[in-house]
XYZ file of C-alpha atoms in Angstrom:
741
model
C 0.000 0.000 0.000
C 2.923 2.324 0.686
C 4.075 1.873 -2.918
C 0.582 2.621 -4.185
C 0.447 5.902 -2.296
C 3.488 7.031 -4.258
C 1.158 7.335 -7.256
C -0.646 10.196 -5.496
C 0.470 13.787 -5.286
C 1.216 15.286 -1.877
C -2.255 16.698 -1.237
C -4.028 13.539 -2.414
C -1.780 11.421 -0.199
C -2.431 13.511 2.906
C -6.184 13.370 2.304
C -6.085 9.585 1.955
C -4.045 9.127 5.137
C -6.196 11.434 7.302
C -8.543 8.710 8.502
C -9.926 10.143 11.751
C -12.540 12.860 12.033
C -14.289 14.948 9.372
C -12.451 15.567 6.105
C -13.452 17.723 3.146
C -11.619 17.359 -0.163
C -12.292 20.216 -2.556
C -11.563 18.528 -5.862
C -11.345 20.883 -8.814
C -12.249 19.656 -12.286
C -9.859 16.993 -13.560
C -7.900 16.841 -10.299
C -8.373 13.143 -9.546
C -11.236 13.030 -7.056
C -12.213 9.445 -7.882
C -8.625 8.389 -7.292
C -8.672 9.967 -3.819
C -11.866 8.180 -2.794
C -10.790 4.774 -4.090
C -7.305 5.006 -2.579
C -8.782 6.089 0.750
C -11.089 3.066 0.856
C -8.191 0.788 -0.093
C -6.039 2.458 2.583
C -8.702 1.926 5.249
C -9.013 -1.762 4.383
C -5.327 -2.550 3.909
C -3.518 -0.192 6.289
C -6.100 0.602 8.989
C -7.540 -2.939 8.943
C -11.101 -1.667 8.696
C -13.619 -4.370 7.786
C -15.171 -3.567 4.370
C -18.709 -3.734 5.767
C -17.876 -0.839 8.109
C -17.330 1.457 5.124
C -20.273 3.222 3.476
C -19.430 4.978 0.185
C -22.230 6.985 -1.429
C -22.186 8.060 -5.069
C -24.645 9.640 -7.489
C -24.452 7.134 -10.354
C -24.253 3.364 -10.603
C -21.410 3.822 -13.086
C -19.305 5.716 -10.527
C -19.951 3.048 -7.901
C -18.909 0.240 -10.252
C -15.794 2.139 -11.304
C -14.748 2.678 -7.694
C -15.325 -0.968 -6.772
C -13.297 -2.162 -9.768
C -10.437 0.221 -8.974
C -10.280 -0.912 -5.345
C -10.174 -4.561 -6.414
C -7.301 -3.671 -8.755
C -5.450 -1.840 -5.982
C -5.787 -4.653 -3.440
C -6.908 -8.056 -4.693
C -9.959 -9.485 -6.495
C -12.909 -9.653 -4.133
C -11.419 -7.213 -1.644
C -14.585 -5.098 -1.833
C -16.869 -7.961 -0.813
C -19.021 -6.631 2.015
C -18.277 -2.999 1.150
C -21.373 -0.804 1.037
C -20.855 1.263 -2.103
C -23.564 2.596 -4.386
C -25.917 5.469 -5.058
C -27.870 7.102 -2.251
C -31.057 5.597 -3.661
C -29.732 2.046 -4.091
C -28.073 1.907 -0.670
C -31.130 3.264 1.108
C -33.436 0.946 -0.837
C -31.289 -1.936 0.421
C -31.511 -0.709 4.014
C -35.249 -0.182 3.756
C -35.804 -3.750 2.537
C -34.429 -4.862 5.914
C -35.998 -2.334 8.284
C -39.022 -0.653 6.704
C -41.393 -2.894 8.677
C -40.612 -0.652 11.641
C -42.631 2.160 10.029
C -45.532 0.086 8.763
C -44.474 -1.135 5.311
C -43.598 -4.648 4.198
C -40.221 -5.514 2.694
C -41.665 -6.280 -0.761
C -42.565 -2.628 -1.378
C -42.600 -1.330 -4.964
C -40.398 1.532 -6.128
C -42.298 3.976 -8.366
C -40.355 5.802 -11.044
C -41.279 9.283 -12.293
C -43.944 8.006 -14.687
C -45.584 5.802 -12.047
C -45.553 8.730 -9.640
C -47.101 11.036 -12.224
C -49.858 8.532 -12.941
C -50.780 8.299 -9.266
C -50.675 12.086 -8.835
C -52.973 12.502 -11.831
C -55.403 10.034 -10.283
C -55.349 11.920 -6.971
C -55.942 15.249 -8.718
C -58.967 13.765 -10.470
C -60.362 12.471 -7.183
C -59.864 15.893 -5.561
C -61.434 17.720 -8.490
C -58.237 19.646 -9.291
C -58.087 20.391 -13.000
C -54.813 19.712 -14.793
C -55.584 22.834 -16.823
C -55.274 25.009 -13.727
C -52.222 23.206 -12.318
C -50.273 20.862 -14.630
C -49.430 17.411 -13.304
C -45.715 18.056 -13.891
C -45.910 21.181 -11.736
C -47.570 19.296 -8.864
C -45.081 16.455 -9.156
C -42.158 18.892 -9.078
C -43.510 20.737 -6.030
C -44.027 17.490 -4.098
C -40.586 16.218 -5.075
C -38.881 19.413 -3.941
C -40.768 19.280 -0.652
C -39.642 15.706 -0.034
C -36.038 16.481 -0.938
C -36.183 19.288 1.624
C -37.656 16.821 4.131
C -40.935 18.722 4.410
C -43.835 16.425 5.257
C -47.438 16.940 4.007
C -48.803 18.626 7.167
C -45.937 21.120 7.358
C -46.087 21.797 3.635
C -49.834 22.432 3.748
C -49.398 24.843 6.645
C -46.736 26.890 4.839
C -48.089 26.728 1.262
C -47.979 30.307 -0.007
C -49.244 30.518 -3.579
C -52.040 28.926 -5.595
C -49.939 26.103 -7.023
C -48.473 25.170 -3.650
C -51.890 25.162 -2.002
C -53.262 22.782 -4.622
C -50.132 20.637 -4.514
C -50.372 20.469 -0.715
C -53.792 18.816 -0.954
C -52.480 16.355 -3.527
C -49.351 15.665 -1.469
C -51.358 14.506 1.542
C -53.528 12.070 -0.440
C -50.625 10.972 -2.652
C -48.548 10.025 0.405
C -51.472 8.066 1.818
C -52.025 6.159 -1.445
C -48.347 5.296 -1.704
C -48.585 3.713 1.724
C -51.807 1.883 0.766
C -50.011 0.514 -2.309
C -47.014 -0.495 -0.171
C -44.950 1.650 -2.526
C -42.234 4.306 -2.365
C -41.276 6.868 -4.959
C -37.645 7.843 -5.572
C -37.800 10.687 -3.078
C -39.163 8.355 -0.401
C -35.967 6.313 -0.656
C -34.185 9.335 0.815
C -36.685 10.435 3.463
C -37.941 7.098 4.790
C -34.561 6.379 6.437
C -35.017 9.592 8.417
C -38.452 8.406 9.513
C -36.834 5.122 10.527
C -34.215 6.922 12.612
C -36.897 8.978 14.361
C -38.982 5.879 15.019
C -36.115 3.717 16.217
C -33.126 5.481 17.838
C -31.783 2.030 18.624
C -31.583 1.220 14.913
C -29.819 4.517 14.234
C -27.200 3.805 16.903
C -26.709 0.306 15.542
C -26.137 1.664 12.023
C -23.766 4.323 13.353
C -21.607 1.574 14.855
C -21.936 -0.541 11.714
C -20.908 2.259 9.318
C -17.881 3.706 11.079
C -16.494 5.348 7.949
C -18.722 7.319 5.581
C -17.520 8.664 2.244
C -19.625 10.843 -0.066
C -18.781 11.643 -3.671
C -20.008 14.835 -5.397
C -21.027 16.343 -2.066
C -22.004 19.622 -3.727
C -24.923 17.774 -5.355
C -26.531 16.543 -2.127
C -29.993 17.756 -1.169
C -31.425 18.404 2.264
C -32.597 14.828 2.856
C -29.261 13.315 1.798
C -27.424 15.799 3.981
C -29.543 14.910 7.013
C -29.177 11.138 6.571
C -25.402 11.402 6.212
C -25.102 13.755 9.174
C -27.110 11.479 11.446
C -25.237 8.333 10.421
C -21.895 10.063 11.033
C -22.883 11.741 14.306
C -21.338 9.147 16.635
C -17.904 8.431 15.136
C -17.651 11.577 12.947
C -15.488 9.825 10.353
C -17.179 11.543 7.433
C -15.148 12.136 4.285
C -16.733 14.282 1.567
C -15.364 15.052 -1.867
C -16.797 17.729 -4.110
C -16.402 21.032 -5.872
C -18.670 23.966 -5.112
C -17.700 25.404 -8.526
C -19.515 22.458 -10.129
C -22.777 22.722 -8.179
C -25.301 22.889 -11.047
C -28.353 20.938 -9.900
C -30.362 23.276 -7.676
C -33.343 22.705 -9.975
C -33.518 19.111 -8.778
C -32.930 19.884 -5.117
C -29.135 20.087 -4.753
C -28.159 22.529 -2.010
C -24.772 24.202 -2.448
C -24.813 25.329 1.186
C -24.158 21.712 2.222
C -20.581 21.983 0.968
C -20.147 25.696 1.659
C -21.153 25.189 5.311
C -19.456 21.844 5.913
C -16.828 23.456 8.152
C -19.608 25.042 10.233
C -21.113 21.588 10.830
C -17.714 20.091 11.644
C -15.435 22.823 12.963
C -12.444 20.493 13.271
C -12.607 19.591 9.583
C -9.363 18.826 7.778
C -9.611 20.559 4.392
C -7.601 19.535 1.333
C -7.754 21.415 -1.966
C -6.968 19.458 -5.127
C -6.110 22.075 -7.738
C -3.657 20.197 -9.964
C -5.619 19.525 -13.141
C -4.523 16.553 -15.239
C -7.045 17.075 -18.040
C -6.929 20.484 -19.710
C -4.332 22.818 -21.205
C -3.224 25.910 -19.333
C -5.154 28.154 -21.714
C -8.433 26.327 -21.075
C -7.889 26.495 -17.316
C -6.994 30.180 -17.563
C -10.386 30.752 -19.165
C -12.200 28.642 -16.565
C -10.459 30.312 -13.615
C -11.258 33.754 -14.990
C -14.947 32.945 -15.316
C -15.553 31.249 -11.969
C -13.652 33.954 -10.066
C -16.656 36.237 -10.675
C -18.829 34.211 -8.304
C -19.160 35.542 -4.766
C -20.496 32.396 -3.085
C -17.560 30.032 -3.393
C -14.593 28.473 -1.650
C -11.636 30.080 -3.346
C -9.206 27.930 -5.303
C -7.504 28.155 -8.693
C -6.771 25.234 -10.960
C -3.247 24.744 -12.298
C -2.358 22.564 -15.265
C 0.391 20.014 -15.763
C 0.072 20.469 -19.516
C 1.407 23.128 -21.878
C -0.457 26.255 -22.977
C -2.086 24.555 -25.941
C -4.320 26.241 -28.514
C -6.196 29.484 -27.881
C -9.960 29.320 -27.552
C -11.750 29.869 -30.865
C -14.815 32.120 -31.132
C -17.405 31.341 -33.803
C -19.879 34.090 -34.689
C -22.838 33.271 -36.936
C -25.814 35.080 -38.437
C -28.337 32.484 -37.261
C -28.527 29.065 -35.640
C -28.456 27.240 -39.003
C -25.174 28.887 -39.924
C -23.874 28.211 -36.417
C -24.532 24.497 -36.868
C -22.933 24.620 -40.341
C -19.766 26.109 -38.876
C -19.613 23.512 -36.114
C -20.019 20.761 -38.710
C -17.312 22.263 -40.918
C -14.871 22.484 -38.014
C -15.620 18.898 -36.978
C -14.768 17.711 -40.489
C -11.650 19.864 -40.579
C -10.446 18.569 -37.208
C -10.934 15.019 -38.414
C -9.277 15.481 -41.817
C -6.427 17.850 -40.922
C -5.693 17.055 -37.276
C -6.578 13.379 -37.022
C -9.302 13.554 -34.374
C -11.889 10.777 -34.294
C -15.549 11.721 -34.035
C -15.664 10.124 -30.597
C -13.138 12.688 -29.389
C -15.482 15.611 -30.089
C -18.583 16.860 -28.294
C -21.116 19.614 -28.897
C -22.730 21.180 -25.827
C -25.856 23.295 -25.614
C -27.811 24.816 -22.756
C -31.266 23.448 -23.625
C -32.435 20.250 -25.305
C -34.403 22.190 -27.895
C -31.142 23.458 -29.438
C -30.206 19.997 -30.647
C -32.696 19.925 -33.546
C -30.817 22.228 -35.924
C -27.498 20.634 -35.024
C -28.916 17.198 -35.808
C -30.194 18.337 -39.206
C -26.839 19.803 -40.168
C -24.763 16.866 -38.940
C -26.945 14.534 -40.989
C -26.347 16.704 -44.061
C -22.598 16.619 -43.400
C -22.865 12.826 -42.904
C -21.299 13.185 -39.482
C -22.312 10.361 -37.120
C -23.660 11.635 -33.822
C -25.381 10.461 -30.682
C -27.703 12.524 -28.533
C -27.322 11.887 -24.843
C -30.555 12.187 -22.907
C -32.952 10.530 -25.364
C -35.530 8.001 -24.181
C -33.708 5.397 -22.157
C -34.149 1.668 -22.538
C -36.109 1.371 -19.310
C -38.586 4.090 -20.247
C -39.720 2.435 -23.489
C -43.339 1.347 -23.303
C -42.772 -2.360 -23.853
C -40.098 -2.455 -21.138
C -42.268 -0.562 -18.649
C -45.132 -2.987 -19.354
C -42.942 -6.026 -18.691
C -41.472 -4.440 -15.555
C -44.968 -3.622 -14.294
C -45.800 -7.345 -14.527
C -42.704 -8.203 -12.501
C -43.515 -5.577 -9.876
C -47.010 -6.905 -9.513
C -45.809 -10.474 -9.185
C -43.681 -9.341 -6.229
C -46.261 -6.990 -4.698
C -49.912 -7.634 -5.575
C -50.992 -4.569 -3.556
C -49.384 -2.381 -6.230
C -52.526 -1.095 -7.931
C -50.592 1.249 -10.239
C -48.761 -1.659 -11.838
C -51.981 -3.656 -11.920
C -53.804 -0.925 -13.805
C -50.987 -0.819 -16.374
C -51.062 -4.555 -17.125
C -54.636 -5.664 -16.521
C -55.613 -5.064 -20.139
C -52.234 -5.515 -21.802
C -52.228 -7.488 -23.982
C -55.938 -6.697 -24.574
C -58.268 -8.909 -22.521
C -61.498 -6.993 -23.122
C -61.330 -5.482 -19.660
C -62.426 -1.945 -20.442
C -62.198 1.238 -18.414
C -65.822 0.991 -17.297
C -65.161 -2.486 -15.880
C -62.060 -1.241 -14.077
C -64.073 1.581 -12.482
C -66.633 -0.939 -11.201
C -63.901 -3.199 -9.869
C -62.311 -0.277 -7.998
C -65.671 0.663 -6.496
C -66.119 -2.974 -5.479
C -62.666 -2.964 -3.832
C -63.266 0.339 -2.024
C -66.624 -0.817 -0.697
C -65.027 -3.896 0.860
C -61.818 -2.224 1.963
C -59.557 -4.582 0.031
C -56.883 -4.168 -2.618
C -57.884 -4.070 -6.274
C -56.300 -7.461 -6.922
C -58.158 -9.010 -3.984
C -61.364 -7.627 -5.461
C -60.483 -9.192 -8.818
C -59.870 -12.553 -7.162
C -63.265 -12.317 -5.435
C -65.041 -10.956 -8.503
C -67.311 -14.069 -8.876
C -69.079 -12.899 -5.688
C -69.626 -9.406 -7.069
C -72.301 -10.038 -9.682
C -70.148 -9.071 -12.660
C -70.873 -10.201 -16.216
C -69.670 -13.635 -17.285
C -67.465 -12.208 -20.058
C -65.585 -10.032 -17.569
C -65.328 -12.863 -15.038
C -63.735 -15.163 -17.642
C -61.182 -12.476 -18.560
C -60.349 -11.853 -14.900
C -60.061 -15.590 -14.221
C -57.469 -15.955 -16.987
C -55.514 -12.974 -15.683
C -55.505 -14.249 -12.082
C -54.456 -17.734 -13.220
C -51.486 -16.295 -15.106
C -50.370 -14.094 -12.201
C -50.604 -16.944 -9.687
C -48.559 -19.223 -11.954
C -45.886 -16.564 -12.273
C -45.865 -16.061 -8.495
C -45.173 -19.759 -8.009
C -42.338 -19.631 -10.541
C -40.900 -16.575 -8.776
C -40.773 -18.452 -5.458
C -38.508 -21.208 -6.766
C -37.134 -20.015 -10.100
C -34.812 -17.320 -11.361
C -35.647 -13.921 -12.803
C -35.051 -15.439 -16.225
C -37.602 -18.181 -15.501
C -40.210 -15.627 -14.463
C -39.687 -13.344 -17.449
C -39.533 -16.083 -20.090
C -42.729 -17.621 -18.732
C -44.352 -14.185 -18.607
C -43.679 -13.738 -22.322
C -45.179 -17.141 -23.107
C -48.212 -16.976 -20.813
C -49.152 -13.388 -21.671
C -48.472 -13.670 -25.395
C -46.706 -10.282 -25.482
C -43.873 -11.339 -27.777
C -46.006 -13.460 -30.122
C -48.391 -10.511 -30.611
C -45.498 -8.236 -31.574
C -44.160 -10.812 -34.014
C -47.591 -11.252 -35.572
C -47.976 -7.506 -36.054
C -44.762 -7.584 -38.127
C -44.177 -3.856 -38.428
C -40.797 -2.144 -37.963
C -42.046 -0.651 -34.702
C -43.398 -3.940 -33.341
C -40.235 -5.824 -34.269
C -38.121 -3.178 -32.532
C -40.259 -3.641 -29.440
C -39.855 -7.390 -29.737
C -36.060 -6.991 -29.879
C -36.154 -4.727 -26.818
C -38.042 -7.373 -24.864
C -35.494 -9.961 -25.930
C -32.752 -7.672 -24.637
C -34.558 -7.488 -21.299
C -34.658 -11.273 -21.291
C -30.899 -11.359 -21.942
C -30.413 -8.994 -19.039
C -32.528 -11.278 -16.838
C -30.429 -14.262 -17.849
C -27.184 -12.456 -17.030
C -28.597 -11.298 -13.696
C -29.790 -14.819 -12.843
C -26.405 -16.334 -13.663
C -24.631 -13.945 -11.300
C -27.190 -13.599 -8.500
C -28.167 -16.920 -7.012
C -30.433 -17.086 -3.982
C -33.676 -15.687 -2.631
C -35.201 -12.292 -3.326
C -33.571 -12.120 -6.784
C -36.600 -10.590 -8.464
C -36.687 -7.755 -5.917
C -33.016 -6.977 -6.516
C -33.527 -7.152 -10.275
C -36.359 -4.639 -10.005
C -34.190 -2.420 -7.799
C -31.505 -2.389 -10.493
C -34.030 -1.456 -13.174
C -35.647 1.248 -11.054
C -32.306 2.856 -10.289
C -30.725 2.509 -13.724
C -29.420 5.658 -15.423
C -29.117 6.653 -19.046
C -25.336 6.835 -18.942
C -24.976 3.296 -17.721
C -26.352 2.193 -21.093
C -24.161 4.397 -23.299
C -21.974 2.369 -25.680
C -18.289 3.200 -25.534
C -16.993 1.660 -28.759
C -18.895 3.521 -31.463
C -17.319 6.430 -33.320
C -19.726 9.372 -33.159
C -19.829 13.015 -32.129
C -21.547 13.416 -28.772
C -24.379 15.948 -28.538
C -25.636 16.872 -25.090
C -26.739 19.559 -22.699
C -24.041 20.933 -20.427
C -25.797 19.301 -17.476
C -25.425 15.930 -19.179
C -21.722 16.631 -19.810
C -20.768 16.830 -16.133
C -18.282 14.107 -15.292
C -17.239 13.615 -18.921
C -14.235 14.872 -20.871
C -13.367 15.246 -24.551
C -10.272 16.391 -26.452
C -12.441 18.817 -28.445
C -15.493 20.665 -27.155
C -17.897 23.071 -28.879
C -20.076 25.208 -26.586
C -22.923 26.574 -28.690
C -25.675 29.116 -28.126
C -23.545 31.467 -26.045
C -26.103 34.260 -25.976
C -27.725 36.297 -23.242
C -31.011 34.762 -22.051
C -29.884 31.415 -23.445
C -26.545 30.853 -21.716
C -26.886 32.343 -19.119
C -30.516 31.300 -19.232
C -33.020 33.934 -18.067
C -31.419 34.843 -14.744
C -33.225 37.262 -12.443
C -31.483 36.686 -9.143
C -27.747 36.678 -8.263
C -27.913 33.038 -7.116
C -29.334 31.971 -10.479
C -26.629 33.809 -12.406
C -23.932 32.239 -10.255
C -25.261 28.760 -10.963
C -25.315 29.523 -14.691
C -21.702 30.644 -14.386
C -20.833 27.393 -12.609
C -22.523 25.549 -15.454
C -20.378 27.425 -17.978
C -17.319 26.568 -15.877
C -18.291 22.891 -16.091
C -18.591 23.209 -19.873
C -15.162 24.822 -20.180
C -13.432 22.234 -18.031
C -14.733 19.280 -20.056
C -12.280 20.222 -22.835
C -8.819 18.710 -22.867
C -7.121 20.256 -25.912
C -9.328 22.472 -28.067
C -12.301 24.616 -27.106
C -14.704 26.409 -29.457
C -17.155 29.047 -28.241
C -20.082 29.731 -30.569
C -22.919 32.235 -30.666
C -25.547 33.411 -33.119
C -26.697 36.965 -33.802
C -30.271 35.770 -34.300
C -32.192 32.674 -33.298
C -35.754 31.423 -33.583
C -37.499 31.444 -30.214
C -41.122 30.340 -29.836
C -41.429 30.472 -33.636
C -40.227 34.070 -33.907
C -36.810 35.404 -34.998
C -35.036 37.117 -32.127
C -31.969 39.358 -32.211
C -29.365 37.966 -29.821
C -26.607 39.444 -27.726
C -23.380 37.582 -27.130
C -23.202 35.980 -23.701
C -21.590 38.074 -20.999
C -19.716 34.907 -20.021
C -17.576 35.253 -23.146
C -16.578 38.725 -21.967
C -15.431 37.232 -18.639
C -12.678 35.289 -20.416
C -9.353 37.046 -20.967
C -9.749 38.303 -24.543
C -6.054 37.709 -25.250
C -6.580 33.920 -25.251
C -9.666 33.973 -27.518
C -9.077 33.837 -31.289
C -11.669 35.146 -33.735
C -12.415 33.698 -37.160
C -10.410 36.543 -38.644
C -7.274 35.109 -37.052
C -6.863 37.826 -34.413
C -7.192 37.632 -30.680
C -10.478 39.004 -29.411
C -8.605 41.845 -27.716
C -7.306 42.987 -31.135
C -10.604 42.553 -32.989
C -11.985 45.735 -34.604
C -14.327 47.689 -32.354
C -17.197 47.303 -34.814
C -16.807 43.544 -34.759
C -16.877 43.465 -30.972
C -19.922 45.769 -30.818
C -21.722 43.780 -33.502
C -20.920 40.677 -31.526
C -23.070 41.852 -28.665
C -20.534 43.629 -26.497
C -21.692 46.451 -24.276
C -21.780 48.893 -27.205
C -24.568 46.744 -28.639
C -26.761 46.960 -25.547
C -29.744 49.151 -24.919
C -30.665 49.313 -21.248
C -29.492 45.753 -20.727
C -31.060 44.417 -23.949
C -29.776 43.879 -27.497
C -30.097 46.784 -29.894
C -32.381 45.794 -32.806
C -31.030 46.653 -36.266
C -33.200 48.723 -38.579
C -33.446 45.825 -41.013
C -35.080 43.647 -38.379
C -37.543 46.353 -37.376
C -38.432 46.713 -41.026
C -39.542 43.082 -41.122
C -42.047 43.592 -38.361
C -39.722 43.363 -35.385
C -39.551 46.043 -32.767
C -36.890 47.323 -30.456
C -37.564 46.495 -26.826
C -38.590 49.459 -24.786
C -36.471 50.657 -21.918
C -37.809 50.004 -18.462
C -39.388 53.032 -16.856
C -41.753 53.808 -14.027
C -44.346 54.957 -16.594
C -44.486 51.674 -18.506
C -47.870 50.701 -17.027
C -46.468 47.948 -14.812
C -48.361 48.000 -11.512
C -50.284 45.772 -9.131
C -53.144 43.880 -10.780
C -51.854 44.215 -14.335
C -51.823 41.002 -16.370
C -48.591 40.241 -18.213
C -47.030 37.550 -20.376
C -43.482 36.204 -20.080
C -41.761 34.173 -22.793
C -40.819 31.343 -20.420
C -43.321 31.501 -17.546
C -46.392 32.379 -19.612
C -49.358 34.459 -18.380
C -49.346 35.999 -14.940
C -50.607 38.804 -12.707
C -48.456 41.477 -11.074
C -48.658 41.320 -7.265
C -46.329 44.223 -6.500
C -43.649 46.480 -8.018
C -40.731 47.776 -5.962
C -37.602 49.849 -6.495
C -36.587 52.345 -9.145
C -34.461 52.342 -12.270
C -32.199 49.332 -12.704
C -33.229 47.998 -9.272
C -36.929 47.864 -10.144
C -38.464 44.449 -9.396
C -41.889 42.963 -10.025
C -43.409 40.125 -8.034
C -45.689 38.130 -10.337
C -47.940 35.112 -9.867
C -47.707 33.022 -13.033
C -50.467 30.605 -13.883
C -48.187 27.562 -14.191
C -44.854 28.627 -12.687
C -46.045 30.075 -9.384
C -44.671 33.291 -7.873
C -41.497 34.837 -9.282
C -39.651 38.062 -8.484
C -38.140 39.451 -11.697
C -35.835 42.351 -12.509
C -38.013 44.493 -14.780
C -35.219 45.658 -17.061
C -34.372 42.051 -18.009
C -37.758 40.335 -17.820
C -39.143 41.444 -21.228
C -42.705 41.464 -19.932
C -45.571 42.075 -22.317
C -48.543 43.803 -20.698
C -51.780 42.020 -21.626
C -54.250 44.290 -19.834
């Protein structure tokens, strides 16, 4: 082990060897954070003689967990990680809950609902409560409930503090939704994080036992933890305080899904004797790329200061692409990709195109197809979200947990059994009247006076399910799934249909069967189907990404986090696009962190691209170059004219959206555009008609009503209740509000 530690730099080595008490490793981009975690675990096992089961390592992706486990086995010996608790927050807590959830009134065969299952149940609850999806969209309600859970806010507390219309409606749904989850013996993804806290409150003895069991806790990507994850980790570490967190506040980019940057910023307040190690030696990018990244992120006020240094040479300057519109922007990116391949020998797989929003991919796709450039979009529909896969998985869930009415409703008439919606309504009424589950009502349907045709269909369904349950008790996951295909006739129906779509679905189901066979071969013993379903529920898109194909990668910057490419194109660098509609300092700082992440994905060459005009909601819009470009030292940015940006003609810089092209914080609109029906945006003033009660429209948030207007001049703010987005406080000069009445 001593020899292995020689492979670490001084700071990494000290972090690995500091095994007692709280430790925070601030790992800048490309500085070897995964290496530090894996070496620390290996060091604990080999040098400190810590039993693997006493180590709990929490990650955010299954891929990261597998990579760490493999690296540790390579460092020590094959099988050295046996007994080690390493995995995602969700998978680890799901495993714990299988053992202890009976203490809070569930049974161990609970179902795990994914986002679609959750949405279906929420929609049902809204219908029962008479809440129209026109007034509050299902997605909005689902998002509000999810954020509440991630913040560990329970239904009663949330209902008490609900402030606006959407929250008040969501609060009513939240209460019933939570009750129905319990009735279905089911948890959603957020429950996997908050139910352990309920367990700890219910059983302090269990908490103390787990504290002694997990004496060493390690957390990867700590800047991405939410409130619930923070609380679970803090309570588990409270006794022995051997908590080791690795993260980078400069890469905290997930507040929209509950991540709380204050967890890492305030870590030293929680543990005042924290040993802090800053990893700033970057092994990925050239000095020029890091110079750009350091210059950008230094503008943020809320941060732990550090500056990355490179072990590489200066490399190429950054290259700025300026285009008339998004079509020409995509053309230029395609041309440079071809040039890099032909003249500099890069493979397609070494290049990536980033964009801020998914909608930007469409034009890029069209152009890359024209150029015959192979590409892959990251973030498309994943294998597990395809309809045929979700149908098969719903069968498996129901076989394990016949109280799961959501899965039952998905499969009861698939393949078609002539069990219509009207019959299902009657069956649910029959179940409710007798206080039993829907499946129990179906089994007792002969006593309910239903029509013979329906009874025959239900009898066949029950017979199939009971056969599959018996197979599941003694057989493997493969046995269950292969018999499901045969008994249900799913695959034979798809073959008989014989269309390209049906055959693709058939092939997908065969792939699921192959997965079941592989799982069965490597997971002998009881409860295999539950574990198989856990794996499916917690699978991520990136775990399925092929690594051998030669294609250009297209993705949002969020999807790019954790990846690296020799060549990176960052497109759409325009105000209101990247940064994206920021109205508060915290939002702008997160956008800047996102840009920092984009910059630091590049190893050798980095292209920055923006367009002077772009279609937005079907209308051409004049664009202003992103202020983030101006935050990079202009001496290291090369224009298409072959000059550094600092030497570019003034007219070019103004035309590119520099401050000379701004009008009260907005882009100046050329006369030619106004002549085609466009109009220059008006400057904000106190006489613009914006006042309490006025109805307005916003390009992103839609229609809304002004609640109040405060401040003067550039500091003028409007608080607005939007129909679908809830209450927002916007800076008037940037909001581009259209007064409706």
